[in-house]
Coordinates of C-alpha atoms and ligand atoms in Angstrom, one line a residue:
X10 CA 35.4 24.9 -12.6
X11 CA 34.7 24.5 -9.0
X12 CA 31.5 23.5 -7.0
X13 CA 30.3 23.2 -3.7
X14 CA 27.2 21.7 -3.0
X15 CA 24.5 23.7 -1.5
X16 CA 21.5 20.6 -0.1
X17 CA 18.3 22.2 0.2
X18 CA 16.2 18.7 0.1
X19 CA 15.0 20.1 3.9
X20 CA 14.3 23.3 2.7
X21 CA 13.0 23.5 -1.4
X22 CA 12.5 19.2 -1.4
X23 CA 10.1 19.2 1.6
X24 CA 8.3 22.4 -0.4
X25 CA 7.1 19.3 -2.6
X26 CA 3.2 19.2 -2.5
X27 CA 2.5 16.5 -0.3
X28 CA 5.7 15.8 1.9
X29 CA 5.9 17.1 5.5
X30 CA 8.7 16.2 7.8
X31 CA 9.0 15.7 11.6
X32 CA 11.8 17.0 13.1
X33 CA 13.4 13.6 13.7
X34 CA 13.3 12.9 9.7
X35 CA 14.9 16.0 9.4
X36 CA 17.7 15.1 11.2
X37 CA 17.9 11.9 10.2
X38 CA 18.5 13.1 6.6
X39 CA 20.7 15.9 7.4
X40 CA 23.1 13.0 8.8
X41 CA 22.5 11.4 5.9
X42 CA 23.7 14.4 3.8
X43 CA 26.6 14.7 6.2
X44 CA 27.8 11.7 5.7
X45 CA 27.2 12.5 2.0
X46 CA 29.5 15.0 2.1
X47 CA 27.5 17.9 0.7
X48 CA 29.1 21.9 2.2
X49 CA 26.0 23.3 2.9
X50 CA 22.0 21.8 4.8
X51 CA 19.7 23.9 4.1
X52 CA 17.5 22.5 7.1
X53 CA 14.4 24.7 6.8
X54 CA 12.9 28.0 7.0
X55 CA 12.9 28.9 10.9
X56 CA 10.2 31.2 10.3
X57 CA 7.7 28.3 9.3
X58 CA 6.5 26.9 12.5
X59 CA 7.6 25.7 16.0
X60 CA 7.9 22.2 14.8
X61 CA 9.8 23.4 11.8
X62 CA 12.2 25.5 14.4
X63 CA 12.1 22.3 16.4
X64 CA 13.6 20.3 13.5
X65 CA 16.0 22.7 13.1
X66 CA 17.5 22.7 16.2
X67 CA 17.8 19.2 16.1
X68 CA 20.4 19.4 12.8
X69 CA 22.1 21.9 14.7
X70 CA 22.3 19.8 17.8
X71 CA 24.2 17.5 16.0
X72 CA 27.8 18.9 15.1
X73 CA 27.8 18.1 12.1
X74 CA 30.7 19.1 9.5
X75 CA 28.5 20.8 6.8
X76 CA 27.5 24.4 7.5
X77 CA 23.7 24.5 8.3
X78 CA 21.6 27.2 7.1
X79 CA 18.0 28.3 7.2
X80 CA 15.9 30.5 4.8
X81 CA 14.9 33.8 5.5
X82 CA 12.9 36.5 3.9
X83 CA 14.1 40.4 4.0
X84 CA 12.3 40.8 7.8
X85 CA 14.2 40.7 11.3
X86 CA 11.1 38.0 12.4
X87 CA 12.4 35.8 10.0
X88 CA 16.0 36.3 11.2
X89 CA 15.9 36.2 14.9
X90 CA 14.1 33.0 14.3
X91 CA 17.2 31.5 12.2
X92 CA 19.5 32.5 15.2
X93 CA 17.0 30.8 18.0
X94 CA 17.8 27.8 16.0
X95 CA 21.4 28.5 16.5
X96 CA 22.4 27.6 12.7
X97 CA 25.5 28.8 10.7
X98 CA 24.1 30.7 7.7
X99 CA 20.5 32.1 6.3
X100 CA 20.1 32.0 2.4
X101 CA 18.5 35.4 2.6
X102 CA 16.0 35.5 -0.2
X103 CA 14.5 38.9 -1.8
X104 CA 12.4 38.9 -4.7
X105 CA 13.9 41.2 -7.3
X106 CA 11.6 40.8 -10.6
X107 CA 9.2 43.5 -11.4
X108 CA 6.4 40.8 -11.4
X109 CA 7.1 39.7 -7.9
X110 CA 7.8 43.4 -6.5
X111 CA 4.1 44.7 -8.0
X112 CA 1.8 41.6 -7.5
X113 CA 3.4 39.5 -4.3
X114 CA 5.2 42.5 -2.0
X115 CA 3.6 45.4 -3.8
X116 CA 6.7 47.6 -3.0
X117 CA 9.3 49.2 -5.1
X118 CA 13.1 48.7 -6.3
X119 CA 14.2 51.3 -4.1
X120 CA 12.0 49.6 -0.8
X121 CA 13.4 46.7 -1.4
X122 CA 16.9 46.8 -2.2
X123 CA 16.9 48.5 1.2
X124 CA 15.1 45.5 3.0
X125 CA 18.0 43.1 1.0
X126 CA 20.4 45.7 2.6
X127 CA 19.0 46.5 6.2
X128 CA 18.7 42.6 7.0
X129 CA 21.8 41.5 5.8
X130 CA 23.5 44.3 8.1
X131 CA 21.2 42.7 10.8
X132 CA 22.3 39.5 10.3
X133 CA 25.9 39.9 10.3
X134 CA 25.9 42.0 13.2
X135 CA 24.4 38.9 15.1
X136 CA 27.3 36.5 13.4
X137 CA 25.3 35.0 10.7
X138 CA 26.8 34.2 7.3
X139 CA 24.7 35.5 4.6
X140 CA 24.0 33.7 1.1
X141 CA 21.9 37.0 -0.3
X142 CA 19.7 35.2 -3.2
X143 CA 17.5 36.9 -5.4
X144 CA 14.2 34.9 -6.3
X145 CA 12.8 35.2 -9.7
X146 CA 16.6 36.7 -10.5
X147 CA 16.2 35.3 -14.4
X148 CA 13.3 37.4 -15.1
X149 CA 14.5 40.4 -13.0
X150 CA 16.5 43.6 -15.1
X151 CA 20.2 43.1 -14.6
X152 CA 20.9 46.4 -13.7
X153 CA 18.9 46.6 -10.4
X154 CA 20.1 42.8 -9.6
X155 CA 23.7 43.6 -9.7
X156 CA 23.1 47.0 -7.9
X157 CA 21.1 44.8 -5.0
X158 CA 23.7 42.1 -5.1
X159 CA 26.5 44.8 -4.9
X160 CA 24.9 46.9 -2.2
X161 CA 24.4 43.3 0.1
X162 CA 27.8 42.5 -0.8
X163 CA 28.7 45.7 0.4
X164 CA 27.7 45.7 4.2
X165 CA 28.9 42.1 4.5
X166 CA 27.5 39.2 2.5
X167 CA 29.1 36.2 2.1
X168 CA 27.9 34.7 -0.9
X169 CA 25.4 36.0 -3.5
X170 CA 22.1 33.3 -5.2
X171 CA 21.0 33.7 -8.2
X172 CA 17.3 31.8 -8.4
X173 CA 15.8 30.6 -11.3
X174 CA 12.7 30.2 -9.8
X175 CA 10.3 29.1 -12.2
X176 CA 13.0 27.6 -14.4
X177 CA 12.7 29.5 -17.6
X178 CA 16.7 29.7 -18.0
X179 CA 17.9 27.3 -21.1
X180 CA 22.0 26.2 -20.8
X181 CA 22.8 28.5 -23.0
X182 CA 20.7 31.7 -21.5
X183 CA 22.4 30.2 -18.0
X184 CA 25.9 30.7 -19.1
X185 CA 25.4 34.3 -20.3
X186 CA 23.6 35.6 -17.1
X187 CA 25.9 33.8 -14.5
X188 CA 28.8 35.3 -16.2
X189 CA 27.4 38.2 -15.8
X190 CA 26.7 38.2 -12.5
X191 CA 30.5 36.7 -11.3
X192 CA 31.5 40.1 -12.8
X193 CA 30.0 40.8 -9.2
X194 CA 33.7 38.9 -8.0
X195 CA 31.5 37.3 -4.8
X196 CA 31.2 33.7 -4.2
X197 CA 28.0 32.8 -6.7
X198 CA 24.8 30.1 -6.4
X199 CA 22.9 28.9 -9.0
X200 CA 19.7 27.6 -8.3
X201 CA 17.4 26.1 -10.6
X202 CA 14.1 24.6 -11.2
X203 CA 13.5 21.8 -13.4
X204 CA 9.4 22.9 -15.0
X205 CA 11.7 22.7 -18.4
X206 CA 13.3 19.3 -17.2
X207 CA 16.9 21.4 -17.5
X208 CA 17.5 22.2 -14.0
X209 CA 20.9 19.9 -14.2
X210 CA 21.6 21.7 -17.7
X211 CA 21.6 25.2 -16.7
X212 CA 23.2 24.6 -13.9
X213 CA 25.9 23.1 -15.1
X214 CA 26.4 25.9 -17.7
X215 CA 26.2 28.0 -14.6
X216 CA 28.9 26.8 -12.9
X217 CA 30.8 26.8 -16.4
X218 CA 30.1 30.3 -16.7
X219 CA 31.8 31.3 -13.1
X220 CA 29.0 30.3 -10.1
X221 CA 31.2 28.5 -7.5
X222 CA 28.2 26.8 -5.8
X223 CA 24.8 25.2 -6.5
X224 CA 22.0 24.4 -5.2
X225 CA 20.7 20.6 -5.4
X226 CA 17.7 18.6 -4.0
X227 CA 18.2 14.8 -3.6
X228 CA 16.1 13.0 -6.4
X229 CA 15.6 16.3 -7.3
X230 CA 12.4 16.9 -5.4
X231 CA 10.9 20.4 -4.8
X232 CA 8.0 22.8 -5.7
X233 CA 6.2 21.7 -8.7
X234 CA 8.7 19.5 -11.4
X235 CA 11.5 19.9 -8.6
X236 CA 14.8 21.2 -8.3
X237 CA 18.0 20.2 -9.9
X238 CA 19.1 16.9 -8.6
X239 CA 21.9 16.2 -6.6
X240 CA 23.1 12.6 -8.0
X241 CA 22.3 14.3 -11.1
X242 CA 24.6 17.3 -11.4
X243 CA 27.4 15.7 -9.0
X244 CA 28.0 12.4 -11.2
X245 CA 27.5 14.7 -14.4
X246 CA 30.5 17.1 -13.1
X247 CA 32.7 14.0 -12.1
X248 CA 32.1 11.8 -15.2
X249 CA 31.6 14.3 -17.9
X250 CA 33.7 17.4 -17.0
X251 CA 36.1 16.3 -14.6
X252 CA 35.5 18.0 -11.9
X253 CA 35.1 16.6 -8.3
X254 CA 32.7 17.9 -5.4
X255 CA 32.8 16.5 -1.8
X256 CA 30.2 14.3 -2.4
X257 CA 30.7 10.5 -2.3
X258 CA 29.3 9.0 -5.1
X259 CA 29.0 5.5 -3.7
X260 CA 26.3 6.8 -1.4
X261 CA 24.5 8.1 -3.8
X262 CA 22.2 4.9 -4.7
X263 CA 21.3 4.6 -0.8
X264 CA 20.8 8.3 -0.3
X265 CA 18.4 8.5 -2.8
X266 CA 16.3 5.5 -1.3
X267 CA 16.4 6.7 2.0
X268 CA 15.2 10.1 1.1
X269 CA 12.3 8.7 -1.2
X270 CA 11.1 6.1 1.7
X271 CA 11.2 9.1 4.2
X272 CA 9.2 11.5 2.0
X273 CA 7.4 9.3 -0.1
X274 CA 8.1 10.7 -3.4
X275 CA 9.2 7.5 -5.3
X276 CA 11.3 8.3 -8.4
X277 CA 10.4 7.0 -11.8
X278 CA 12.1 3.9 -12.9
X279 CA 13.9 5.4 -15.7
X280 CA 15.7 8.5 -13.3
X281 CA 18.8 9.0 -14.2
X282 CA 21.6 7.5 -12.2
X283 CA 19.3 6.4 -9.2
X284 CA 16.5 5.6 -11.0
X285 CA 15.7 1.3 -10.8
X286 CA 16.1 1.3 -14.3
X287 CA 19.4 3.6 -14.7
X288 CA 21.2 0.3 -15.0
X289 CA 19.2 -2.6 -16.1
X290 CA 19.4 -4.1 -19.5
X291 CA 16.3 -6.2 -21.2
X292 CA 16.6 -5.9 -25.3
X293 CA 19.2 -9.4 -25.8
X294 CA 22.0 -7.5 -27.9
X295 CA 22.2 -4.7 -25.7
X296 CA 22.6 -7.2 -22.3
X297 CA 24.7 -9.7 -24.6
X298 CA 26.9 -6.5 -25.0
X299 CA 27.0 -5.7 -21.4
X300 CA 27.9 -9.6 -20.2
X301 CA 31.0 -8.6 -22.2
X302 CA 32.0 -5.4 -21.8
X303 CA 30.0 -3.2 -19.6
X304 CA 31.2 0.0 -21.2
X305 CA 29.5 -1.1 -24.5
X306 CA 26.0 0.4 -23.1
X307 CA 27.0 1.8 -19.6
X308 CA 28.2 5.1 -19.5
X309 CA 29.4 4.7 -15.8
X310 CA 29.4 1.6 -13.8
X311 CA 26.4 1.3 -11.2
X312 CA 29.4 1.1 -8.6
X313 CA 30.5 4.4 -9.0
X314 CA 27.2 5.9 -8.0
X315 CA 26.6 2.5 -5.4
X316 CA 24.1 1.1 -7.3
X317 CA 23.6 -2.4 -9.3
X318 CA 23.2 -3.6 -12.4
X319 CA 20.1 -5.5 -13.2
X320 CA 19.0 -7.7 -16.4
X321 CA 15.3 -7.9 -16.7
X322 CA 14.0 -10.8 -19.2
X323 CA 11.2 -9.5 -21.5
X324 CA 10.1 -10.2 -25.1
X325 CA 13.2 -8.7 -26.1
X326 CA 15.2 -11.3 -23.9
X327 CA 18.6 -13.2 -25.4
X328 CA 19.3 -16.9 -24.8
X329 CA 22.6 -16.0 -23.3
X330 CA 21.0 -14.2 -20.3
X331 CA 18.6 -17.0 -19.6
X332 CA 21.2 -19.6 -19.7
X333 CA 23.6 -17.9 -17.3
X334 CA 20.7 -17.5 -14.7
X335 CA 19.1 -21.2 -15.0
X336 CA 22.9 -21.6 -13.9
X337 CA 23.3 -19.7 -11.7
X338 CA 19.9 -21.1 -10.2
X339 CA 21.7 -24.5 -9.9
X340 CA 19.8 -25.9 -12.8
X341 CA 21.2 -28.0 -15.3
X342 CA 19.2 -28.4 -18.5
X343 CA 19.4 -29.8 -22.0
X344 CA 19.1 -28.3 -24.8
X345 CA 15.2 -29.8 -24.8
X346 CA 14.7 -27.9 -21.9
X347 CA 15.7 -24.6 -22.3
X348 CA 13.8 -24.6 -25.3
X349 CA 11.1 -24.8 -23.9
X350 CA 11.5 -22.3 -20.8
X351 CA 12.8 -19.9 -23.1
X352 CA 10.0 -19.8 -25.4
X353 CA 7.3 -19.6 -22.2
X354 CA 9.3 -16.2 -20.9
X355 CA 9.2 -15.3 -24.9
X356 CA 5.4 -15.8 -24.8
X357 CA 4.5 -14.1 -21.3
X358 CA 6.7 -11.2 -23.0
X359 CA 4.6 -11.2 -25.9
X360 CA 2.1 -10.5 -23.5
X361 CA 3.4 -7.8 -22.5
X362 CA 5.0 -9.4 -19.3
X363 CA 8.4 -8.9 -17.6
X364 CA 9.8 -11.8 -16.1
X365 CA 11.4 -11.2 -12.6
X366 CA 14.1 -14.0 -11.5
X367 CA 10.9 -15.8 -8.9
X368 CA 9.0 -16.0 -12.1
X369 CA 11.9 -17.5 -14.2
X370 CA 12.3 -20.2 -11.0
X371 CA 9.1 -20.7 -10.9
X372 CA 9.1 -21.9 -14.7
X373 CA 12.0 -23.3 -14.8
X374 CA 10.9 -25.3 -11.6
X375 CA 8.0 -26.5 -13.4
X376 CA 9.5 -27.6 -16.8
X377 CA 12.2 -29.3 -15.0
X378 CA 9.4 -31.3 -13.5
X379 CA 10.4 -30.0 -9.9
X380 CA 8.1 -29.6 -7.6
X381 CA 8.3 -27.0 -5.7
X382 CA 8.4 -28.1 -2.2
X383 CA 5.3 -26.6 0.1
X384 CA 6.4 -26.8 3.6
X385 CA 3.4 -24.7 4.5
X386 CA -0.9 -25.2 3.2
X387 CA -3.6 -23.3 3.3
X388 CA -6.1 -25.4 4.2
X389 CA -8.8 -22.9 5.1
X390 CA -9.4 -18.9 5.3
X391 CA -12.4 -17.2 6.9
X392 CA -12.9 -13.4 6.4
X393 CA -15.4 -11.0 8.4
X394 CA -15.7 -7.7 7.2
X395 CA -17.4 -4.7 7.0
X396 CA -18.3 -1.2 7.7
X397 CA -19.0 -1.9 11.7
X398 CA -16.7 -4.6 12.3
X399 CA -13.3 -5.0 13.1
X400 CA -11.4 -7.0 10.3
X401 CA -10.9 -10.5 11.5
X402 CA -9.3 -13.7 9.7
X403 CA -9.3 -16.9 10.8
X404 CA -6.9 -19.6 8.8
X405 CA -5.9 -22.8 8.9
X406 CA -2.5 -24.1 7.6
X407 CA -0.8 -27.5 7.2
X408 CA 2.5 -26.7 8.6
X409 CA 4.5 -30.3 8.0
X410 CA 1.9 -32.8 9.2
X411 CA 0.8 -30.6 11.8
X412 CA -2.9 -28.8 11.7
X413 CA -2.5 -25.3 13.2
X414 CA -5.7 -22.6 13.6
X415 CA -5.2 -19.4 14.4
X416 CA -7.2 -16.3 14.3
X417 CA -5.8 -12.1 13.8
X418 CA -7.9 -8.7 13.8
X419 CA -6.5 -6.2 11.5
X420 CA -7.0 -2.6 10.1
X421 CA -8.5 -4.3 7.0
X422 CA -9.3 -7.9 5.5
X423 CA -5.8 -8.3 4.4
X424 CA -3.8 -6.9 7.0
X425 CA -6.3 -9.4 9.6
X426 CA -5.5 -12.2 6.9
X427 CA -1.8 -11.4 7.5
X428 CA -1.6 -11.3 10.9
X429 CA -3.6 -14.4 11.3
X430 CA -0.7 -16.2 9.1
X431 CA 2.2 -14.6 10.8
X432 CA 0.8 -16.2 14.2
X433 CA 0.2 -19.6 12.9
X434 CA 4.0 -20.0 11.3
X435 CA 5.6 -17.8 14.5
X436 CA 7.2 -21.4 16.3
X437 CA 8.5 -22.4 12.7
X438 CA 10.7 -19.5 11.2
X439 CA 10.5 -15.5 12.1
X440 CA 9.9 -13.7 8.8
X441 CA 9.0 -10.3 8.4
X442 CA 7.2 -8.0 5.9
X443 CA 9.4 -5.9 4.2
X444 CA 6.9 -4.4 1.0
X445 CA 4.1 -5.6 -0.3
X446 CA 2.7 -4.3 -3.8
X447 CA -0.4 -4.8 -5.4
X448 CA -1.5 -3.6 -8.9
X449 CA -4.5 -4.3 -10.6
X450 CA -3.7 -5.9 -14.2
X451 CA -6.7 -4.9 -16.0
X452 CA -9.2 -2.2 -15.9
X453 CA -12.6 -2.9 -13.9
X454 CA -13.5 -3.9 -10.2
X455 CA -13.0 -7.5 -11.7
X456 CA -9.5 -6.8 -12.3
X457 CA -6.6 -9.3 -12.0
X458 CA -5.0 -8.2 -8.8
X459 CA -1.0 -8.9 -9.1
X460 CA 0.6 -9.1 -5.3
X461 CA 4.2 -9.2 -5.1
X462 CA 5.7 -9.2 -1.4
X463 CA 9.2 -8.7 -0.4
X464 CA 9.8 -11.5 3.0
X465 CA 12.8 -10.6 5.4
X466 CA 14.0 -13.6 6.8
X467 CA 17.4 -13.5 9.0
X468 CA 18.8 -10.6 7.1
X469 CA 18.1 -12.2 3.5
X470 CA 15.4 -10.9 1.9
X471 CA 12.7 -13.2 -0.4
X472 CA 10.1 -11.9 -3.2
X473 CA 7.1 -14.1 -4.2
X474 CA 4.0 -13.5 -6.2
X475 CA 0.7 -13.8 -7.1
X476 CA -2.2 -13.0 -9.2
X477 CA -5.7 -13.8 -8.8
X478 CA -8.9 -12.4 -9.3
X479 CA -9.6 -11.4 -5.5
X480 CA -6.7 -9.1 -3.7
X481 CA -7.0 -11.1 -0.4
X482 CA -6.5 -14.4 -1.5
X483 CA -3.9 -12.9 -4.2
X484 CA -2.1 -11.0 -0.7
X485 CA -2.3 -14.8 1.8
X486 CA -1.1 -16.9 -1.3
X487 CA 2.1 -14.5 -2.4
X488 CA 2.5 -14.4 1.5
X489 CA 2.3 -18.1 1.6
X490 CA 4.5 -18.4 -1.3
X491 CA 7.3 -16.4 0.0
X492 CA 7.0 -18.5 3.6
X493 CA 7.6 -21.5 1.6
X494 CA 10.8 -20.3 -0.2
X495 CA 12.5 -19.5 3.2
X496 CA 11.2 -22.1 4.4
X497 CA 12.2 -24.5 1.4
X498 CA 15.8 -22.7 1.7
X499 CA 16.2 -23.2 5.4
X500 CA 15.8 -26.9 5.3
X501 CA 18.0 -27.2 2.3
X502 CA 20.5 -25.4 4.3
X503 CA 19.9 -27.5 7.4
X504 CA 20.2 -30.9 5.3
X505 CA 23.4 -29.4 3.7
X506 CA 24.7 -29.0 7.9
X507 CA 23.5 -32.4 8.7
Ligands
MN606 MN1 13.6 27.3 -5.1

């Protein structure tokens, strides 16, 4: 079993309703997939539009190992357009299913086995490699796709695509028609969709079943429920059958990240491999079992695939887990003690609470009889706002013993509220925003709003809460709350120098 990976996150991915690329996010994935290792970008379909052509050019531009390809239909416009953009390969796609002959070309077998044929010819001639692919190919007869594939191979196609385009295939039906079709002796692509949620599947009985090549989306994005995901179908090849692409797996956490933040498709928390989720561990005997051996629950270790492993402390929480954090919190507490802060995380679970590692500080902080220092106060917040004002905050913060006012405009109440903040603490510590989150706990306008914010501070990075009634006070007091840990940190730090 053999596989080369064919990336068309630039090409199917950014046909995901809703994403749109600028050429210089093109190209910054394409290096991205480079690095990755993957044989073949698909960057785009030249065709498109000038800015599509212009991203394009700028994968090409770059040298980069993989071969670059773009999509084209069966027409010389599409073509010439592929070789202004100077890339290696088209994936040359003709429809070949009755459906899509009568109702989207409204031409014949005949017609257009001879378009697959004439531009293939066309596009050799002018040094392109061809990847002839036949859309719809799972609902198409076989006869007439093995007579189109053979008649492209015939005047010079590389490689021949077989599409599963609305992804009716199931593994087993994918092993029976690729084997079929590497009767055909060509280098063979499998490409499928996931509206069955077995794009990985039947691809993988695919490349059982002969195909040398398939076709993958990062997270698996594409048209409607996607395409079959690369971290997916790479780890499943390695760790289940054996078999080893080009791809390196370690990048495959930040790949993924970088591809969601770009397109703004963010994955579901259970995702496989990627996924937030893929390795954290909350019930108590299933993390208990991980402390000691993490092949008890971990099929492969987040390593592998560059991820991390993550213990989340909910209702289902063990003692074990809490006690090695307090620890490794610095905490030292009786027995007394961490009775009581392990019932409180048992209760908020109970309410149907997870509690992240600031909230178990926080409460451990408290029953310890800590208080948590405040470097920084609000002492006062002003808010104008409105439909023909700009947003302006004024606030007043106890910085030490020293009184500071400032005032900030922004693009809304919280975003002036922000910038108001950031001013006043500027002298004392440089910290930057690097997410802030806000959900609304409960149902109506009166909701409780929960803000979590993620605080860059000289390259360590701080998360702080809070959840209050009204979502600008709720934003300005998780703010303020992450200021104060870096802040509370920095001091220790400098009192540890001194
Ligand atoms: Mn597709």
């Amino acid at each position: 079993m053999k596989a080369r990976i064919f990336d068309t996150t630039l090409r199917d991915g950014e046909q995901t309703p809703g994403i749109s690329l600028t050429p210089d996010e093109k190209r910054l994935i394409a290096r991205k997939l480079d690095e990755l290792g993957v044989d073949v970008i698909e960057a785009g379909s030249a065709i498109t539009s000038k800015g599509e052509r212009e991203g394009i050019k700028k994968v090409t531009s770059e040298g980069l190992s993989a071969e670059i390809c773009s999509f084209a239909r069966p027409v010389q416009a599409d073509i010439d357009a592929a070789l202004e953009c100077d890339v290696d390969s088209i994936h040359l796609v003709v429809p070949t299913s009755d459906l899509h002959l009568e109702y989207k070309l409204r031409k014949s077998r005949e017609e257009v086995k001879i378009m697959a044929v004439e531009s293939t010819e066309y596009a050799v001639d002018h040094g392109l490699i061809v990847e002839l692919s036949a859309e719809d190919s799972t609902r198409s007869d076989m006869a007439y796709l093995k007579e189109t594939f053979r008649a492209g191979i015939d005047v010079g196609a590389e490689r021949i695509c077989a599409c599963d385009t609305v992804g009716m295939l199931t593994p087993e039906r994918s092993y029976e028609f690729y084997s079929q079709l590497a009767e055909l002796k060509a280098p063979l692509s499998v490409h499928c969709h996931n509206d069955f949620g077995l794009a990985v599947a039947n691809s993988l009985s695919g490349l059982r079943a002969g195909a040398t090549q398939a076709h993958v989306t990062v997270n698996g994005i594409g048209e409607r429920a996607g395409n079959a995901s690369l971290e997916e179908l790479v780890v499943s090849l390695y760790s289940l059958y054996g078999v080893k692409t080009q791809v390196k797996l370690p990048m495959l956490y930040e790949v993924s990240k970088m591809v969601a933040r770009i397109t703004g498709i963010y994955l579901q928390p259970n995702k496989a491999i990627v996924g937030e989720n893929a390795f954290a561990h909350e019930s108590g005997i299933h993390a208990d079992g991980v402390m000691k051996k993490a092949e008890t629950y971990e099929p492969i270790t987040p390593e592998l695939v560059g991820h991390k492993r993550r213990f989340v402390m909910g209702k289902h929480v063990g003692s074990h887990i809490i006690k090695e954090r307090i620890n490794e919190m610095g905490f030292r507490v009786d027995q007394d003690r961490f009775s009581q802060i392990f019932s409180r995380i048992k209760a908020l679970g109970d309410m149907g609470k997870c509690v992240t590692d600031v909230d178990l500080q926080a409460i451990a902080e408290d029953v310890m009889g800590v208080m948590a220092e405040k470097p920084v106060e609000l002492q006062e917040l002003t808010i104008v706002s409105g439909n023909k004002v700009i947003p302006t905050a004024s606030v007043k913060l106890k910085i030490g013993n020293v009184e500071k006012l400032e005032a900030g405009v922004g693009v809304g109440p919280v975003d002036a509220a922000i910038v108001a903040i950031k001013k006043t603490i500027a002298d004392v510590a440089n910290i930057e925003f690097e997410e802030y989150h806000v959900d609304a706990i409960t149902g109506g306008t009166d909701a409780l709003i929960d803000v979590v914010v993620k605080l860059k501070h000289e390259g360590k990075v701080v998360s702080a809460r809070s959840t209050q009634p009204d979502i600008i006070n709720a934003s300005v007091e998780a703010f303020l709350a992450g200021i104060n840990k870096v802040l509370s940190d920095k001091r220790l730090k400098e009192s540890v120098k001194d």
